[in-house]
Amino acid sequence: MRNIDGGFLATPDQASLDRRERDVRKGKLALMLTVAGGFVALIAGYNVLMEFSPVSLAVTLIALAAAVGGGVLTKHLMRNVRFRVHKPNAGLIGAAKLTGLLVAFFAIAALLGSIEAPGALRVVLIAVGCGTIAYVRSLHDQQWVLFELDAVGVRIERTVVPWRDVTRLTTDPVGPGMTRLGAIPVNAAPLYVAVQDSELDPRLLAEAVGRFAPQGIFLTGAQNPVN
């Protein structure tokens, strides 16, 4: 086991890695479209703010459409790569963070334009803005994902367990509107996390276990195993 902040993780079997690589490859094109669209939208939007022109506005709108479309497609394709359960309102909080970053970006851009800052400084602003967005997105995933399954293993909050160290997965109701998900490692204490039922789709969970878990590892409830 390891914590996602660092530490040792036993190497997963090669078949799992190959499977994950094939699935990830399918989503790369959509992800590239999202990143490229977002980058172009930032640059074009900056130009619209500094020196408006119909061409810059059109490019901004097209790039935004490409970024949004790519993001939706990426999210759809990533369902074949991983299964996640988030904290409540994770999507709303993530959108608020992104909106705040964009507002800050364009506010700083307007300030640089008003003082006629050199072009190199504007390029630095764009690069820093893109890097900050990527970092905040990664940090958001670490903080707001409660449970995750993929071809490599199981993640319970900030702890990752490779499949070869997992004996079974568990799901049990623990109160009104709450379900406890868990992983039982080999020769280690069980790991559990409580999630809200509104964030958990039992059908998708069962499908993810069937897709990612090695043969012999089952999802068990309070009464009967779920295949």
PDB file of C-alpha atoms in Angstrom:
ATOM      1  CA  MET A   1       0.000   0.000   0.000  1.00  0.00           C
ATOM      2  CA  ARG A   2       1.002   3.615  -0.320  1.00  0.00           C
ATOM      3  CA  ASN A   3      -0.320   7.085   0.334  1.00  0.00           C
ATOM      4  CA  ILE A   4      -0.812   9.151  -2.818  1.00  0.00           C
ATOM      5  CA  ASP A   5       1.464  11.807  -1.333  1.00  0.00           C
ATOM      6  CA  GLY A   6       4.403   9.426  -1.716  1.00  0.00           C
ATOM      7  CA  GLY A   7       5.884   6.142  -0.566  1.00  0.00           C
ATOM      8  CA  PHE A   8       6.257   2.674  -2.016  1.00  0.00           C
ATOM      9  CA  LEU A   9       3.668   0.927  -4.150  1.00  0.00           C
ATOM     10  CA  ALA A  10       4.159  -2.677  -5.148  1.00  0.00           C
ATOM     11  CA  THR A  11       4.362  -3.062  -8.917  1.00  0.00           C
ATOM     12  CA  PRO A  12       1.020  -4.266 -10.327  1.00  0.00           C
ATOM     13  CA  ASP A  13       0.968  -7.231 -12.688  1.00  0.00           C
ATOM     14  CA  GLN A  14       1.838  -6.543 -16.304  1.00  0.00           C
ATOM     15  CA  ALA A  15      -1.587  -7.539 -17.595  1.00  0.00           C
ATOM     16  CA  SER A  16      -3.199  -4.819 -15.473  1.00  0.00           C
ATOM     17  CA  LEU A  17      -0.734  -2.242 -16.709  1.00  0.00           C
ATOM     18  CA  ASP A  18      -1.298  -3.252 -20.342  1.00  0.00           C
ATOM     19  CA  ARG A  19      -5.053  -3.066 -19.869  1.00  0.00           C
ATOM     20  CA  ARG A  20      -4.824   0.354 -18.297  1.00  0.00           C
ATOM     21  CA  GLU A  21      -2.532   1.586 -21.070  1.00  0.00           C
ATOM     22  CA  ARG A  22      -4.977   0.471 -23.764  1.00  0.00           C
ATOM     23  CA  ASP A  23      -7.876   2.195 -22.035  1.00  0.00           C
ATOM     24  CA  VAL A  24      -5.962   5.414 -21.397  1.00  0.00           C
ATOM     25  CA  ARG A  25      -4.847   5.569 -25.027  1.00  0.00           C
ATOM     26  CA  LYS A  26      -8.479   5.723 -26.121  1.00  0.00           C
ATOM     27  CA  GLY A  27      -9.017   8.937 -24.194  1.00  0.00           C
ATOM     28  CA  LYS A  28      -5.822  10.736 -25.186  1.00  0.00           C
ATOM     29  CA  LEU A  29      -7.261  12.355 -28.308  1.00  0.00           C
ATOM     30  CA  ALA A  30     -10.214  13.782 -26.388  1.00  0.00           C
ATOM     31  CA  LEU A  31      -7.912  15.029 -23.642  1.00  0.00           C
ATOM     32  CA  MET A  32      -5.605  16.676 -26.181  1.00  0.00           C
ATOM     33  CA  LEU A  33      -8.630  18.412 -27.692  1.00  0.00           C
ATOM     34  CA  THR A  34      -9.633  19.696 -24.251  1.00  0.00           C
ATOM     35  CA  VAL A  35      -6.165  20.995 -23.396  1.00  0.00           C
ATOM     36  CA  ALA A  36      -5.570  22.542 -26.812  1.00  0.00           C
ATOM     37  CA  GLY A  37      -9.005  24.157 -26.830  1.00  0.00           C
ATOM     38  CA  GLY A  38      -8.511  25.577 -23.360  1.00  0.00           C
ATOM     39  CA  PHE A  39      -5.049  26.918 -24.192  1.00  0.00           C
ATOM     40  CA  VAL A  40      -6.231  28.582 -27.402  1.00  0.00           C
ATOM     41  CA  ALA A  41      -9.276  29.983 -25.579  1.00  0.00           C
ATOM     42  CA  LEU A  42      -7.014  31.579 -22.962  1.00  0.00           C
ATOM     43  CA  ILE A  43      -4.797  33.207 -25.571  1.00  0.00           C
ATOM     44  CA  ALA A  44      -7.667  34.326 -27.797  1.00  0.00           C
ATOM     45  CA  GLY A  45      -9.680  35.526 -24.808  1.00  0.00           C
ATOM     46  CA  TYR A  46      -6.695  37.532 -23.651  1.00  0.00           C
ATOM     47  CA  ASN A  47      -6.491  39.164 -27.093  1.00  0.00           C
ATOM     48  CA  VAL A  48     -10.216  39.934 -27.003  1.00  0.00           C
ATOM     49  CA  LEU A  49      -9.752  41.639 -23.667  1.00  0.00           C
ATOM     50  CA  MET A  50      -6.679  43.611 -24.710  1.00  0.00           C
ATOM     51  CA  GLU A  51      -7.632  44.496 -28.275  1.00  0.00           C
ATOM     52  CA  PHE A  52     -11.095  43.398 -29.351  1.00  0.00           C
ATOM     53  CA  SER A  53     -11.624  42.038 -32.831  1.00  0.00           C
ATOM     54  CA  PRO A  54     -14.337  39.821 -34.356  1.00  0.00           C
ATOM     55  CA  VAL A  55     -11.714  37.250 -35.354  1.00  0.00           C
ATOM     56  CA  SER A  56     -10.372  36.917 -31.807  1.00  0.00           C
ATOM     57  CA  LEU A  57     -13.908  36.597 -30.451  1.00  0.00           C
ATOM     58  CA  ALA A  58     -14.767  33.900 -32.997  1.00  0.00           C
ATOM     59  CA  VAL A  59     -11.579  31.969 -32.216  1.00  0.00           C
ATOM     60  CA  THR A  60     -12.327  32.212 -28.492  1.00  0.00           C
ATOM     61  CA  LEU A  61     -15.842  30.829 -28.906  1.00  0.00           C
ATOM     62  CA  ILE A  62     -14.684  28.000 -31.183  1.00  0.00           C
ATOM     63  CA  ALA A  63     -11.856  27.084 -28.805  1.00  0.00           C
ATOM     64  CA  LEU A  64     -14.226  27.106 -25.828  1.00  0.00           C
ATOM     65  CA  ALA A  65     -16.629  24.825 -27.685  1.00  0.00           C
ATOM     66  CA  ALA A  66     -13.759  22.456 -28.508  1.00  0.00           C
ATOM     67  CA  ALA A  67     -12.569  22.463 -24.890  1.00  0.00           C
ATOM     68  CA  VAL A  68     -16.040  21.794 -23.490  1.00  0.00           C
ATOM     69  CA  GLY A  69     -16.769  19.096 -26.063  1.00  0.00           C
ATOM     70  CA  GLY A  70     -13.412  17.467 -25.445  1.00  0.00           C
ATOM     71  CA  GLY A  71     -13.988  17.591 -21.698  1.00  0.00           C
ATOM     72  CA  VAL A  72     -17.368  15.884 -21.982  1.00  0.00           C
ATOM     73  CA  LEU A  73     -15.919  13.215 -24.283  1.00  0.00           C
ATOM     74  CA  THR A  74     -12.934  12.694 -21.992  1.00  0.00           C
ATOM     75  CA  LYS A  75     -15.216  12.218 -18.985  1.00  0.00           C
ATOM     76  CA  HIS A  76     -17.229   9.655 -20.925  1.00  0.00           C
ATOM     77  CA  LEU A  77     -14.139   7.751 -22.074  1.00  0.00           C
ATOM     78  CA  MET A  78     -12.533   7.829 -18.632  1.00  0.00           C
ATOM     79  CA  ARG A  79     -15.382   5.702 -17.302  1.00  0.00           C
ATOM     80  CA  ASN A  80     -13.644   2.816 -19.079  1.00  0.00           C
ATOM     81  CA  VAL A  81     -10.386   3.661 -17.284  1.00  0.00           C
ATOM     82  CA  ARG A  82     -11.559   4.226 -13.712  1.00  0.00           C
ATOM     83  CA  PHE A  83     -14.545   4.404 -11.376  1.00  0.00           C
ATOM     84  CA  ARG A  84     -14.728   7.188  -8.814  1.00  0.00           C
ATOM     85  CA  VAL A  85     -16.956   8.261  -5.946  1.00  0.00           C
ATOM     86  CA  HIS A  86     -16.541  11.890  -4.898  1.00  0.00           C
ATOM     87  CA  LYS A  87     -17.450  13.953  -1.899  1.00  0.00           C
ATOM     88  CA  PRO A  88     -20.782  15.791  -2.305  1.00  0.00           C
ATOM     89  CA  ASN A  89     -20.697  18.829  -4.595  1.00  0.00           C
ATOM     90  CA  ALA A  90     -17.206  17.982  -5.879  1.00  0.00           C
ATOM     91  CA  GLY A  91     -18.156  19.018  -9.408  1.00  0.00           C
ATOM     92  CA  LEU A  92     -19.674  22.301  -8.236  1.00  0.00           C
ATOM     93  CA  ILE A  93     -16.626  23.139  -6.118  1.00  0.00           C
ATOM     94  CA  GLY A  94     -14.310  22.258  -8.993  1.00  0.00           C
ATOM     95  CA  ALA A  95     -16.247  24.520 -11.346  1.00  0.00           C
ATOM     96  CA  ALA A  96     -16.101  27.345  -8.788  1.00  0.00           C
ATOM     97  CA  LYS A  97     -12.326  26.953  -8.479  1.00  0.00           C
ATOM     98  CA  LEU A  98     -11.915  27.060 -12.258  1.00  0.00           C
ATOM     99  CA  THR A  99     -14.150  30.120 -12.524  1.00  0.00           C
ATOM    100  CA  GLY A 100     -12.169  31.897  -9.822  1.00  0.00           C
ATOM    101  CA  LEU A 101      -8.886  31.145 -11.574  1.00  0.00           C
ATOM    102  CA  LEU A 102     -10.212  32.442 -14.890  1.00  0.00           C
ATOM    103  CA  VAL A 103     -11.515  35.631 -13.270  1.00  0.00           C
ATOM    104  CA  ALA A 104      -8.126  36.170 -11.625  1.00  0.00           C
ATOM    105  CA  PHE A 105      -6.337  35.470 -14.916  1.00  0.00           C
ATOM    106  CA  PHE A 106      -8.323  38.007 -16.905  1.00  0.00           C
ATOM    107  CA  ALA A 107      -8.151  40.560 -14.083  1.00  0.00           C
ATOM    108  CA  ILE A 108      -4.353  40.341 -14.081  1.00  0.00           C
ATOM    109  CA  ALA A 109      -4.359  40.431 -17.878  1.00  0.00           C
ATOM    110  CA  ALA A 110      -6.409  43.632 -17.812  1.00  0.00           C
ATOM    111  CA  LEU A 111      -3.996  45.143 -15.301  1.00  0.00           C
ATOM    112  CA  LEU A 112      -0.988  44.267 -17.454  1.00  0.00           C
ATOM    113  CA  GLY A 113      -2.715  45.762 -20.464  1.00  0.00           C
ATOM    114  CA  SER A 114      -3.505  48.984 -18.634  1.00  0.00           C
ATOM    115  CA  ILE A 115       0.147  49.508 -17.720  1.00  0.00           C
ATOM    116  CA  GLU A 116       1.315  48.382 -21.170  1.00  0.00           C
ATOM    117  CA  ALA A 117       3.392  45.516 -19.806  1.00  0.00           C
ATOM    118  CA  PRO A 118       5.951  43.937 -22.167  1.00  0.00           C
ATOM    119  CA  GLY A 119       4.890  40.983 -24.302  1.00  0.00           C
ATOM    120  CA  ALA A 120       7.208  38.579 -22.483  1.00  0.00           C
ATOM    121  CA  LEU A 121       5.355  39.223 -19.233  1.00  0.00           C
ATOM    122  CA  ARG A 122       2.065  38.441 -20.920  1.00  0.00           C
ATOM    123  CA  VAL A 123       3.458  35.134 -22.215  1.00  0.00           C
ATOM    124  CA  VAL A 124       4.579  34.291 -18.686  1.00  0.00           C
ATOM    125  CA  LEU A 125       1.065  35.068 -17.420  1.00  0.00           C
ATOM    126  CA  ILE A 126      -0.490  32.643 -19.914  1.00  0.00           C
ATOM    127  CA  ALA A 127       2.012  29.894 -19.046  1.00  0.00           C
ATOM    128  CA  VAL A 128       1.525  30.382 -15.307  1.00  0.00           C
ATOM    129  CA  GLY A 129      -2.251  30.427 -15.751  1.00  0.00           C
ATOM    130  CA  CYS A 130      -2.250  27.096 -17.609  1.00  0.00           C
ATOM    131  CA  GLY A 131       0.086  25.514 -15.065  1.00  0.00           C
ATOM    132  CA  THR A 132      -1.987  26.759 -12.143  1.00  0.00           C
ATOM    133  CA  ILE A 133      -5.195  25.364 -13.609  1.00  0.00           C
ATOM    134  CA  ALA A 134      -3.555  21.942 -14.104  1.00  0.00           C
ATOM    135  CA  TYR A 135      -2.174  21.949 -10.550  1.00  0.00           C
ATOM    136  CA  VAL A 136      -5.462  22.981  -8.952  1.00  0.00           C
ATOM    137  CA  ARG A 137      -7.299  20.286 -10.920  1.00  0.00           C
ATOM    138  CA  SER A 138      -4.860  17.612  -9.720  1.00  0.00           C
ATOM    139  CA  LEU A 139      -5.074  18.823  -6.120  1.00  0.00           C
ATOM    140  CA  HIS A 140      -8.872  18.903  -6.320  1.00  0.00           C
ATOM    141  CA  ASP A 141      -8.943  15.245  -7.401  1.00  0.00           C
ATOM    142  CA  GLN A 142      -6.700  14.245  -4.488  1.00  0.00           C
ATOM    143  CA  GLN A 143      -8.868  16.045  -1.952  1.00  0.00           C
ATOM    144  CA  TRP A 144     -12.348  15.264  -3.258  1.00  0.00           C
ATOM    145  CA  VAL A 145     -12.142  11.645  -4.464  1.00  0.00           C
ATOM    146  CA  LEU A 146     -13.198   9.227  -1.714  1.00  0.00           C
ATOM    147  CA  PHE A 147     -13.089   5.907  -3.570  1.00  0.00           C
ATOM    148  CA  GLU A 148     -11.557   4.828  -6.865  1.00  0.00           C
ATOM    149  CA  LEU A 149     -11.132   1.611  -8.837  1.00  0.00           C
ATOM    150  CA  ASP A 150      -8.921   1.152 -11.877  1.00  0.00           C
ATOM    151  CA  ALA A 151      -6.778  -1.528 -13.512  1.00  0.00           C
ATOM    152  CA  VAL A 152      -3.959  -0.946 -11.017  1.00  0.00           C
ATOM    153  CA  GLY A 153      -5.859  -1.192  -7.751  1.00  0.00           C
ATOM    154  CA  VAL A 154      -8.171   0.430  -5.215  1.00  0.00           C
ATOM    155  CA  ARG A 155      -7.921   3.897  -3.735  1.00  0.00           C
ATOM    156  CA  ILE A 156      -9.578   4.640  -0.394  1.00  0.00           C
ATOM    157  CA  GLU A 157      -9.336   8.397   0.153  1.00  0.00           C
ATOM    158  CA  ARG A 158      -5.555   9.003  -0.066  1.00  0.00           C
ATOM    159  CA  THR A 159      -4.386   5.388   0.229  1.00  0.00           C
ATOM    160  CA  VAL A 160      -3.798   3.158  -2.810  1.00  0.00           C
ATOM    161  CA  VAL A 161      -3.801  -0.661  -2.615  1.00  0.00           C
ATOM    162  CA  PRO A 162      -2.673  -2.679  -5.682  1.00  0.00           C
ATOM    163  CA  TRP A 163      -4.970  -5.508  -6.723  1.00  0.00           C
ATOM    164  CA  ARG A 164      -2.487  -8.201  -5.766  1.00  0.00           C
ATOM    165  CA  ASP A 165      -2.787  -7.025  -2.138  1.00  0.00           C
ATOM    166  CA  VAL A 166      -6.619  -7.015  -2.125  1.00  0.00           C
ATOM    167  CA  THR A 167      -8.671 -10.008  -0.985  1.00  0.00           C
ATOM    168  CA  ARG A 168     -12.153  -8.522  -1.429  1.00  0.00           C
ATOM    169  CA  LEU A 169     -14.196  -5.325  -1.589  1.00  0.00           C
ATOM    170  CA  THR A 170     -17.136  -4.516   0.652  1.00  0.00           C
ATOM    171  CA  THR A 171     -20.228  -2.336   0.544  1.00  0.00           C
ATOM    172  CA  ASP A 172     -22.604  -1.903   3.483  1.00  0.00           C
ATOM    173  CA  PRO A 173     -25.271   0.649   4.445  1.00  0.00           C
ATOM    174  CA  VAL A 174     -24.204   2.553   7.550  1.00  0.00           C
ATOM    175  CA  GLY A 175     -27.040   5.014   7.996  1.00  0.00           C
ATOM    176  CA  PRO A 176     -29.706   7.011   6.194  1.00  0.00           C
ATOM    177  CA  GLY A 177     -28.367   7.916   2.779  1.00  0.00           C
ATOM    178  CA  MET A 178     -24.858   6.596   3.510  1.00  0.00           C
ATOM    179  CA  THR A 179     -22.910   3.548   2.322  1.00  0.00           C
ATOM    180  CA  ARG A 180     -19.567   2.287   3.571  1.00  0.00           C
ATOM    181  CA  LEU A 181     -17.163   1.097   0.870  1.00  0.00           C
ATOM    182  CA  GLY A 182     -14.108  -0.886   1.843  1.00  0.00           C
ATOM    183  CA  ALA A 183     -11.111  -2.901   0.716  1.00  0.00           C
ATOM    184  CA  ILE A 184      -9.728  -5.857   2.673  1.00  0.00           C
ATOM    185  CA  PRO A 185      -5.963  -6.074   2.059  1.00  0.00           C
ATOM    186  CA  VAL A 186      -3.727  -9.091   2.616  1.00  0.00           C
ATOM    187  CA  ASN A 187      -2.235  -9.059   6.130  1.00  0.00           C
ATOM    188  CA  ALA A 188      -3.296  -5.462   6.781  1.00  0.00           C
ATOM    189  CA  ALA A 189      -6.115  -3.612   8.465  1.00  0.00           C
ATOM    190  CA  PRO A 190      -9.256  -3.088   6.356  1.00  0.00           C
ATOM    191  CA  LEU A 191      -9.736   0.314   4.761  1.00  0.00           C
ATOM    192  CA  TYR A 192     -13.170   1.925   4.789  1.00  0.00           C
ATOM    193  CA  VAL A 193     -14.782   5.158   3.685  1.00  0.00           C
ATOM    194  CA  ALA A 194     -18.386   6.323   4.021  1.00  0.00           C
ATOM    195  CA  VAL A 195     -19.955   7.903   0.939  1.00  0.00           C
ATOM    196  CA  GLN A 196     -23.327   9.467   0.303  1.00  0.00           C
ATOM    197  CA  ASP A 197     -25.766   7.354  -1.686  1.00  0.00           C
ATOM    198  CA  SER A 198     -26.416  10.337  -3.944  1.00  0.00           C
ATOM    199  CA  GLU A 199     -22.800  10.059  -5.134  1.00  0.00           C
ATOM    200  CA  LEU A 200     -22.794   6.268  -5.580  1.00  0.00           C
ATOM    201  CA  ASP A 201     -24.352   4.266  -8.408  1.00  0.00           C
ATOM    202  CA  PRO A 202     -24.399   0.603  -7.263  1.00  0.00           C
ATOM    203  CA  ARG A 203     -24.793  -0.648 -10.835  1.00  0.00           C
ATOM    204  CA  LEU A 204     -21.726   1.234 -12.053  1.00  0.00           C
ATOM    205  CA  LEU A 205     -19.793   0.059  -8.984  1.00  0.00           C
ATOM    206  CA  ALA A 206     -20.612  -3.577  -9.737  1.00  0.00           C
ATOM    207  CA  GLU A 207     -19.654  -3.078 -13.392  1.00  0.00           C
ATOM    208  CA  ALA A 208     -16.351  -1.479 -12.373  1.00  0.00           C
ATOM    209  CA  VAL A 209     -15.501  -4.392 -10.085  1.00  0.00           C
ATOM    210  CA  GLY A 210     -16.203  -6.788 -12.931  1.00  0.00           C
ATOM    211  CA  ARG A 211     -14.091  -4.717 -15.312  1.00  0.00           C
ATOM    212  CA  PHE A 212     -11.073  -3.958 -13.140  1.00  0.00           C
ATOM    213  CA  ALA A 213     -10.819  -6.525 -10.338  1.00  0.00           C
ATOM    214  CA  PRO A 214      -8.806  -9.697 -10.992  1.00  0.00           C
ATOM    215  CA  GLN A 215     -10.656 -12.997 -11.022  1.00  0.00           C
ATOM    216  CA  GLY A 216     -11.491 -14.137  -7.514  1.00  0.00           C
ATOM    217  CA  ILE A 217     -11.952 -10.685  -5.985  1.00  0.00           C
ATOM    218  CA  PHE A 218     -15.609  -9.956  -5.287  1.00  0.00           C
ATOM    219  CA  LEU A 219     -17.728  -7.102  -3.999  1.00  0.00           C
ATOM    220  CA  THR A 220     -19.574  -8.344  -0.934  1.00  0.00           C
ATOM    221  CA  GLY A 221     -22.446  -6.743   0.904  1.00  0.00           C
ATOM    222  CA  ALA A 222     -23.851  -7.336   4.338  1.00  0.00           C
ATOM    223  CA  GLN A 223     -25.725 -10.401   3.119  1.00  0.00           C
ATOM    224  CA  ASN A 224     -24.693 -11.639  -0.304  1.00  0.00           C
ATOM    225  CA  PRO A 225     -21.774 -11.167  -2.702  1.00  0.00           C
ATOM    226  CA  VAL A 226     -22.374  -8.979  -5.721  1.00  0.00           C
ATOM    227  CA  ASN A 227     -20.888 -10.242  -9.001  1.00  0.00           C
TER     228      ASN A 227
END
